[in-house]
């Protein structure tokens, strides 16, 4: 049975069952990824940026005992933002190839269509069944990034300390656990607006104006995700010359996510990218003792950043593909008018 589902009011048993399915999917498709934990999972699913909405449905199996609502065998979430719906679909490995994934996509697509949105986007992990699935539904591949993972147990910390200080004179590095302080938000947002040398997936838009940046930091905290920031400040002008952001999610605190890394145009060529990332890793080592890996996503064309990441010890892991489809076409394909 598939039904619309609200994480805010869901029972703890449903949240636990949804987590079990997510972890079964990870074990089947991405066995090197750490399993997720229940910490702040409800908030992770429920909280969104102001102006955005996430709608969810779950598929449940037959109840096995009185009062039991049945295991969560599949789930779909669609985040409505701007003019697109961003989809996430998961089907338990034991329930695959029965048409459930397709049914879940149809539920979400109908709603996205009714709400007047034009397209649906989805991030699809290379070398998993999801590629064949979305292609069979008519989704088109728009963009491919490479995910790379850094294993912190392999890091030469002395060498890294050298990288963190190997920056031209005239720049100062600063570390901010929790996000930039309020008096730096404007300069921070300016740096992000000026250059979009984004280290991150296209479906996770960055925040370029101060208000949106505040909202985005606030949303991260509400979802149980802790941001860390290292800034390179140009001493003479006080401007933010470079920044790097890493987020440690309560749901998988052993593996952090690299978000944006930006070096402003006028400040390129001074070793800022390498230095801020190295400093970040040194800081995380003491701030997050549980942390053992950091993952990052890069455009394959971004050779400069890939080179720095390789020097830091990141190893390419998987293709991370962005697919999209026109909503009306999808609904007609899945649910042809009779
Ligand atoms: C992708 C996924 C949702 C598909 O769910 P499903 O219920 O098995 O899909 P369906 O049964 O509705 O399949 C519909 C069609 O998709 C295609 N398809 C599905 N799985 C496929 C596979 N492994 N290879 C090729 N095509 C596939 C087929 O054309 C299939 O139709 P058919 O079975 O009649 O041939 C499921 O495999 C899944 O949850 N994967 C993990 C997704 C994810 O986000 N992972 C990231 C975190 S790990």
Short mmCIF file of C-alpha atoms and ligand atoms in Angstrom, two decimals:
data_model
loop_
_atom_site.label_atom_id
_atom_site.label_comp_id
_atom_site.label_asym_id
_atom_site.label_seq_id
_atom_site.Cartn_x
_atom_site.Cartn_y
_atom_site.Cartn_z
CA UNK A 1 0.00 0.00 0.00
CA UNK A 2 1.36 3.42 -0.96
CA UNK A 3 0.27 6.47 1.02
CA UNK A 4 1.28 10.05 1.51
CA UNK A 5 3.42 10.33 4.59
CA UNK A 6 4.47 13.17 6.85
CA UNK A 7 7.72 12.66 8.77
CA UNK A 8 6.66 15.23 11.37
CA UNK A 9 3.74 13.09 12.57
CA UNK A 10 5.07 9.63 11.66
CA UNK A 11 5.42 7.03 14.41
CA UNK A 12 8.88 6.18 15.70
CA UNK A 13 8.36 2.66 14.33
CA UNK A 14 7.86 4.06 10.82
CA UNK A 15 10.96 6.23 11.08
CA UNK A 16 12.95 3.18 12.24
CA UNK A 17 11.57 1.05 9.41
CA UNK A 18 12.34 3.73 6.83
CA UNK A 19 15.89 3.89 8.16
CA UNK A 20 16.22 0.10 7.91
CA UNK A 21 15.17 0.27 4.25
CA UNK A 22 17.60 3.10 3.53
CA UNK A 23 20.42 1.07 5.07
CA UNK A 24 19.43 -2.07 3.14
CA UNK A 25 19.58 0.02 -0.05
CA UNK A 26 22.99 1.40 0.89
CA UNK A 27 24.30 -2.09 1.68
CA UNK A 28 23.10 -3.32 -1.74
CA UNK A 29 24.07 -0.35 -3.92
CA UNK A 30 26.81 1.57 -2.10
CA UNK A 31 28.38 -0.97 0.27
CA UNK A 32 31.35 1.29 1.07
CA UNK A 33 29.07 4.07 2.39
CA UNK A 34 28.48 4.19 6.14
CA UNK A 35 24.99 3.18 7.29
CA UNK A 36 22.75 6.02 8.45
CA UNK A 37 21.73 6.53 12.07
CA UNK A 38 18.38 7.57 13.48
CA UNK A 39 19.79 10.77 15.04
CA UNK A 40 17.75 13.76 13.73
CA UNK A 41 16.43 11.62 10.83
CA UNK A 42 12.90 12.92 11.36
CA UNK A 43 14.17 16.50 11.20
CA UNK A 44 16.37 15.67 8.19
CA UNK A 45 13.24 14.53 6.33
CA UNK A 46 10.90 17.25 7.60
CA UNK A 47 12.86 20.49 7.60
CA UNK A 48 13.26 22.54 4.41
CA UNK A 49 14.34 26.02 3.38
CA UNK A 50 11.69 28.75 3.63
CA UNK A 51 9.62 28.69 0.43
CA UNK A 52 10.39 25.05 -0.31
CA UNK A 53 8.19 22.02 0.32
CA UNK A 54 9.00 18.33 0.58
CA UNK A 55 6.21 15.83 0.01
CA UNK A 56 6.69 12.15 0.80
CA UNK A 57 4.97 8.83 0.22
CA UNK A 58 5.81 5.42 1.64
CA UNK A 59 4.94 1.89 0.55
CA UNK A 60 4.27 -0.50 3.40
CA UNK A 61 4.16 -4.28 3.46
CA UNK A 62 1.51 -6.35 5.20
CA UNK A 63 1.29 -5.89 9.00
CA UNK A 64 2.78 -8.86 10.80
CA UNK A 65 1.22 -8.25 14.25
CA UNK A 66 -1.79 -6.39 15.72
CA UNK A 67 -1.04 -2.66 15.86
CA UNK A 68 1.86 -3.04 13.42
CA UNK A 69 1.61 -0.80 10.32
CA UNK A 70 3.87 -2.93 8.11
CA UNK A 71 7.49 -2.47 7.13
CA UNK A 72 8.42 0.46 4.89
CA UNK A 73 9.38 -1.23 1.61
CA UNK A 74 9.74 1.90 -0.47
CA UNK A 75 9.73 5.65 -0.19
CA UNK A 76 9.62 8.68 -2.44
CA UNK A 77 10.33 12.26 -1.50
CA UNK A 78 9.95 15.22 -3.79
CA UNK A 79 11.36 18.62 -2.90
CA UNK A 80 9.57 21.46 -4.66
CA UNK A 81 11.99 24.31 -5.21
CA UNK A 82 12.13 27.05 -7.82
CA UNK A 83 10.40 25.53 -10.82
CA UNK A 84 11.51 21.93 -10.40
CA UNK A 85 10.71 18.96 -8.22
CA UNK A 86 13.77 17.07 -6.97
CA UNK A 87 13.01 13.40 -6.58
CA UNK A 88 14.43 10.70 -4.31
CA UNK A 89 13.15 7.15 -4.63
CA UNK A 90 14.22 4.10 -2.66
CA UNK A 91 12.94 0.54 -2.89
CA UNK A 92 14.08 -2.17 -0.48
CA UNK A 93 16.27 -4.70 -2.36
CA UNK A 94 13.80 -7.49 -1.46
CA UNK A 95 10.93 -5.62 -3.15
CA UNK A 96 12.62 -4.60 -6.42
CA UNK A 97 11.55 -5.32 -9.99
CA UNK A 98 7.88 -5.58 -9.04
CA UNK A 99 6.94 -2.14 -10.40
CA UNK A 100 7.01 -0.44 -6.98
CA UNK A 101 9.67 2.11 -7.96
CA UNK A 102 7.66 3.07 -11.00
CA UNK A 103 4.49 3.38 -8.93
CA UNK A 104 6.26 5.66 -6.42
CA UNK A 105 7.58 7.89 -9.21
CA UNK A 106 4.08 8.15 -10.65
CA UNK A 107 2.64 9.29 -7.30
CA UNK A 108 5.21 12.04 -7.00
CA UNK A 109 5.04 13.02 -10.68
CA UNK A 110 1.26 13.43 -10.59
CA UNK A 111 1.56 15.79 -7.63
CA UNK A 112 4.41 17.78 -9.16
CA UNK A 113 2.31 18.12 -12.33
CA UNK A 114 -0.80 19.21 -10.39
CA UNK A 115 1.25 21.79 -8.53
CA UNK A 116 2.24 23.31 -11.87
CA UNK A 117 5.93 22.45 -11.89
CA UNK A 118 7.51 21.75 -15.29
CA UNK A 119 10.36 19.39 -14.67
CA UNK A 120 11.66 16.76 -12.30
CA UNK A 121 15.34 16.30 -11.50
CA UNK A 122 17.07 13.46 -9.72
CA UNK A 123 20.59 12.59 -8.66
CA UNK A 124 21.47 9.07 -9.76
CA UNK A 125 24.51 7.15 -8.57
CA UNK A 126 26.59 5.56 -11.34
CA UNK A 127 26.87 1.80 -11.51
CA UNK A 128 23.62 1.16 -9.60
CA UNK A 129 20.19 -0.15 -10.77
CA UNK A 130 18.85 3.39 -10.60
CA UNK A 131 20.55 4.27 -13.92
CA UNK A 132 18.54 1.64 -15.86
CA UNK A 133 15.44 2.54 -13.87
CA UNK A 134 15.40 6.27 -14.66
CA UNK A 135 16.44 5.71 -18.26
CA UNK A 136 13.55 3.28 -18.68
CA UNK A 137 11.23 6.03 -17.45
CA UNK A 138 12.54 8.48 -20.08
CA UNK A 139 14.74 10.64 -17.84
CA UNK A 140 17.67 12.30 -19.66
CA UNK A 141 21.19 12.61 -18.34
CA UNK A 142 22.05 16.29 -17.99
CA UNK A 143 25.29 16.38 -16.10
CA UNK A 144 27.85 14.05 -14.53
CA UNK A 145 30.06 14.75 -11.55
CA UNK A 146 32.62 12.55 -9.84
CA UNK A 147 32.28 11.76 -6.17
CA UNK A 148 35.63 11.35 -4.42
CA UNK A 149 36.25 10.10 -0.91
CA UNK A 150 39.13 10.92 1.40
CA UNK A 151 40.02 8.30 4.01
CA UNK A 152 41.40 10.27 6.95
CA UNK A 153 43.32 7.26 8.24
CA UNK A 154 45.61 7.54 5.21
CA UNK A 155 46.36 11.25 5.66
CA UNK A 156 49.92 12.39 6.36
CA UNK A 157 49.05 15.05 8.95
CA UNK A 158 52.48 16.67 8.96
CA UNK A 159 52.35 17.13 5.20
CA UNK A 160 48.82 18.47 5.51
CA UNK A 161 49.95 21.01 8.11
CA UNK A 162 52.53 22.21 5.56
CA UNK A 163 49.79 22.64 2.94
CA UNK A 164 47.63 24.61 5.38
CA UNK A 165 50.38 27.16 5.86
CA UNK A 166 51.61 27.13 2.26
CA UNK A 167 49.70 30.22 1.28
CA UNK A 168 51.08 33.50 -0.09
CA UNK A 169 51.67 36.34 2.38
CA UNK A 170 48.76 38.73 2.88
CA UNK A 171 46.09 36.12 3.63
CA UNK A 172 44.79 34.98 6.98
CA UNK A 173 42.91 31.69 7.49
CA UNK A 174 40.03 31.54 9.97
CA UNK A 175 38.01 28.56 11.15
CA UNK A 176 34.34 28.82 12.14
CA UNK A 177 32.54 25.77 13.53
CA UNK A 178 28.77 26.18 13.07
CA UNK A 179 28.99 28.70 10.21
CA UNK A 180 30.30 32.21 9.60
CA UNK A 181 29.66 34.76 12.36
CA UNK A 182 26.94 37.27 11.66
CA UNK A 183 29.31 40.16 10.97
CA UNK A 184 30.91 38.14 8.17
CA UNK A 185 27.72 36.98 6.48
CA UNK A 186 27.64 39.85 3.96
CA UNK A 187 31.27 39.40 2.86
CA UNK A 188 30.74 35.65 2.77
CA UNK A 189 27.65 35.92 0.59
CA UNK A 190 29.51 38.34 -1.72
CA UNK A 191 32.30 35.82 -2.23
CA UNK A 192 29.74 33.14 -3.04
CA UNK A 193 27.87 35.39 -5.43
CA UNK A 194 30.98 36.49 -7.29
CA UNK A 195 32.25 33.07 -8.22
CA UNK A 196 30.32 29.92 -8.60
CA UNK A 197 33.21 27.53 -8.67
CA UNK A 198 31.01 25.06 -7.02
CA UNK A 199 32.30 21.89 -5.42
CA UNK A 200 28.85 20.48 -5.08
CA UNK A 201 25.89 18.91 -6.87
CA UNK A 202 23.74 21.17 -9.02
CA UNK A 203 20.60 20.02 -7.24
CA UNK A 204 21.80 21.54 -4.00
CA UNK A 205 21.77 25.22 -4.89
CA UNK A 206 24.10 27.52 -3.04
CA UNK A 207 22.97 30.60 -1.22
CA UNK A 208 24.21 33.84 -2.71
CA UNK A 209 22.48 36.58 -0.76
CA UNK A 210 22.86 37.19 2.98
CA UNK A 211 19.25 36.43 3.87
CA UNK A 212 19.25 33.19 1.94
CA UNK A 213 22.59 32.25 3.41
CA UNK A 214 21.25 32.74 6.95
CA UNK A 215 18.21 30.64 6.08
CA UNK A 216 20.37 27.96 4.59
CA UNK A 217 22.61 27.74 7.68
CA UNK A 218 19.57 27.69 9.91
CA UNK A 219 18.00 24.89 7.84
CA UNK A 220 21.18 22.82 8.03
CA UNK A 221 21.20 23.10 11.82
CA UNK A 222 17.51 22.19 12.05
CA UNK A 223 18.19 19.09 9.92
CA UNK A 224 20.92 17.94 12.30
CA UNK A 225 23.76 18.86 9.94
CA UNK A 226 26.66 20.80 11.39
CA UNK A 227 28.48 23.19 9.04
CA UNK A 228 32.17 24.02 9.41
CA UNK A 229 33.80 26.86 7.52
CA UNK A 230 37.35 27.93 6.77
CA UNK A 231 37.82 31.39 5.27
CA UNK A 232 40.85 32.97 3.67
CA UNK A 233 40.71 36.69 4.36
CA UNK A 234 42.64 39.17 2.27
CA UNK A 235 44.34 41.16 5.03
CA UNK A 236 44.59 44.42 3.12
CA UNK A 237 40.95 44.67 2.01
CA UNK A 238 39.28 42.45 4.62
CA UNK A 239 37.48 40.70 1.76
CA UNK A 240 36.72 36.98 1.85
CA UNK A 241 39.18 35.69 -0.78
CA UNK A 242 38.26 32.05 -0.39
CA UNK A 243 36.01 29.75 1.57
CA UNK A 244 35.39 26.09 2.03
CA UNK A 245 32.42 24.42 3.70
CA UNK A 246 32.15 20.92 5.18
CA UNK A 247 29.01 19.55 6.79
CA UNK A 248 28.97 16.74 9.36
CA UNK A 249 25.48 15.19 9.39
CA UNK A 250 24.20 13.60 12.61
CA UNK A 251 22.82 10.83 10.35
CA UNK A 252 26.29 9.70 9.23
CA UNK A 253 28.87 11.51 11.36
CA UNK A 254 31.75 9.26 10.31
CA UNK A 255 31.55 10.60 6.76
CA UNK A 256 31.32 14.36 6.21
CA UNK A 257 30.18 16.13 3.04
CA UNK A 258 32.25 18.79 1.34
CA UNK A 259 29.96 21.59 0.14
CA UNK A 260 31.17 24.70 -1.71
CA UNK A 261 34.78 25.67 -2.13
CA UNK A 262 35.26 29.08 -3.69
CA UNK A 263 38.31 31.17 -4.46
CA UNK A 264 37.44 34.65 -5.72
CA UNK A 265 38.81 35.46 -9.18
CA UNK A 266 41.31 38.13 -8.01
CA UNK A 267 42.77 35.78 -5.44
CA UNK A 268 43.50 32.74 -7.56
CA UNK A 269 47.00 31.37 -7.96
CA UNK A 270 48.05 31.97 -4.34
CA UNK A 271 47.51 28.44 -2.98
CA UNK A 272 44.24 29.33 -1.24
CA UNK A 273 42.22 26.28 -2.37
CA UNK A 274 44.80 23.80 -1.05
CA UNK A 275 45.44 25.76 2.17
CA UNK A 276 41.79 26.21 3.20
CA UNK A 277 40.94 22.57 2.54
CA UNK A 278 44.02 21.35 4.42
CA UNK A 279 43.24 23.62 7.37
CA UNK A 280 39.67 22.34 7.39
CA UNK A 281 40.82 18.72 7.66
CA UNK A 282 43.19 19.61 10.51
CA UNK A 283 40.38 21.36 12.38
CA UNK A 284 37.90 18.54 11.79
CA UNK A 285 40.36 16.04 13.16
CA UNK A 286 39.98 17.55 16.63
CA UNK A 287 36.41 18.91 16.33
CA UNK A 288 34.86 15.63 15.10
CA UNK A 289 36.74 12.68 16.60
CA UNK A 290 34.28 10.18 15.05
CA UNK A 291 35.01 11.38 11.54
CA UNK A 292 36.90 8.98 9.26
CA UNK A 293 36.01 10.11 5.74
CA UNK A 294 35.08 13.19 3.75
CA UNK A 295 33.27 13.01 0.42
CA UNK A 296 33.21 15.65 -2.28
CA UNK A 297 31.58 16.08 -5.69
CA UNK A 298 33.36 17.74 -8.60
CA UNK A 299 32.57 18.58 -12.18
CA UNK A 300 34.83 16.43 -14.33
CA UNK A 301 36.01 19.57 -16.16
CA UNK A 302 37.19 21.24 -12.97
CA UNK A 303 40.78 20.10 -13.34
CA UNK A 304 42.31 22.58 -10.89
CA UNK A 305 40.09 21.45 -8.05
CA UNK A 306 40.47 17.76 -8.92
CA UNK A 307 44.25 18.19 -8.79
CA UNK A 308 44.15 19.78 -5.33
CA UNK A 309 41.76 17.10 -4.09
CA UNK A 310 44.10 14.38 -5.39
CA UNK A 311 47.02 16.02 -3.53
CA UNK A 312 44.95 15.98 -0.36
CA UNK A 313 44.37 12.25 -0.85
CA UNK A 314 40.82 12.14 -2.29
CA UNK A 315 40.19 9.08 -4.47
CA UNK A 316 37.51 9.07 -7.20
CA UNK A 317 34.67 6.81 -6.17
CA UNK A 318 31.54 6.99 -8.36
CA UNK A 319 29.88 8.95 -11.11
CA UNK A 320 27.09 11.09 -9.71
CA UNK A 321 24.65 11.87 -12.50
CA UNK A 322 21.92 14.41 -12.74
CA UNK A 323 18.88 13.35 -14.75
CA UNK A 324 15.77 15.30 -15.59
CA UNK A 325 12.46 14.83 -17.33
CA UNK A 326 9.54 16.97 -18.41
CA UNK A 327 6.77 16.31 -15.87
CA UNK A 328 3.90 16.26 -18.34
CA UNK A 329 5.72 13.74 -20.55
CA UNK A 330 6.51 11.56 -17.56
CA UNK A 331 2.93 11.54 -16.29
CA UNK A 332 1.62 10.69 -19.75
CA UNK A 333 4.16 7.91 -20.17
CA UNK A 334 3.41 6.33 -16.78
CA UNK A 335 -0.29 7.05 -16.67
CA UNK A 336 -1.52 7.23 -20.25
CA UNK A 337 -4.96 8.83 -20.70
CA UNK A 338 -7.55 6.11 -21.25
C1 LIG B 1 16.00 2.38 -8.72
C2 LIG B 1 14.95 1.70 -7.86
C3 LIG B 1 14.08 2.76 -7.18
C4 LIG B 1 14.05 0.84 -8.79
O1 LIG B 1 13.00 0.28 -8.02
P1 LIG B 1 12.15 -0.99 -8.54
O2 LIG B 1 10.94 -1.09 -7.70
O3 LIG B 1 13.05 -2.17 -8.63
O4 LIG B 1 11.78 -0.52 -10.02
P2 LIG B 1 10.59 -1.10 -10.94
O5 LIG B 1 10.30 -2.53 -10.58
O6 LIG B 1 9.45 -0.16 -10.90
O7 LIG B 1 11.28 -1.05 -12.38
C5 LIG B 1 10.73 -0.33 -13.47
C6 LIG B 1 11.65 -0.49 -14.66
O8 LIG B 1 12.90 0.13 -14.41
C7 LIG B 1 13.93 -0.60 -15.08
N1 LIG B 1 14.85 -1.16 -14.10
C8 LIG B 1 14.67 -1.30 -12.76
N2 LIG B 1 15.77 -1.86 -12.20
C9 LIG B 1 16.64 -2.07 -13.16
C10 LIG B 1 17.93 -2.65 -13.23
N3 LIG B 1 18.52 -3.16 -12.11
N4 LIG B 1 18.57 -2.69 -14.42
C11 LIG B 1 17.98 -2.24 -15.54
N5 LIG B 1 16.74 -1.70 -15.57
C12 LIG B 1 16.09 -1.62 -14.40
C13 LIG B 1 13.24 -1.75 -15.82
O9 LIG B 1 12.90 -1.29 -17.12
C14 LIG B 1 11.99 -1.94 -14.98
O10 LIG B 1 10.93 -2.53 -15.68
P3 LIG B 1 10.86 -4.17 -15.78
O11 LIG B 1 11.12 -4.71 -14.40
O12 LIG B 1 9.48 -4.42 -16.27
O13 LIG B 1 11.95 -4.56 -16.74
C15 LIG B 1 15.60 0.76 -6.80
O14 LIG B 1 16.52 -0.08 -7.45
C16 LIG B 1 16.33 1.55 -5.73
O15 LIG B 1 15.77 1.87 -4.70
N6 LIG B 1 17.57 1.88 -5.94
C17 LIG B 1 18.33 2.75 -5.02
C18 LIG B 1 18.12 4.16 -5.46
C19 LIG B 1 18.99 5.17 -4.79
O16 LIG B 1 18.63 6.30 -4.73
N7 LIG B 1 20.16 4.86 -4.37
C20 LIG B 1 21.02 5.94 -3.85
C21 LIG B 1 21.31 5.76 -2.45
S1 LIG B 1 22.07 4.22 -2.36
#
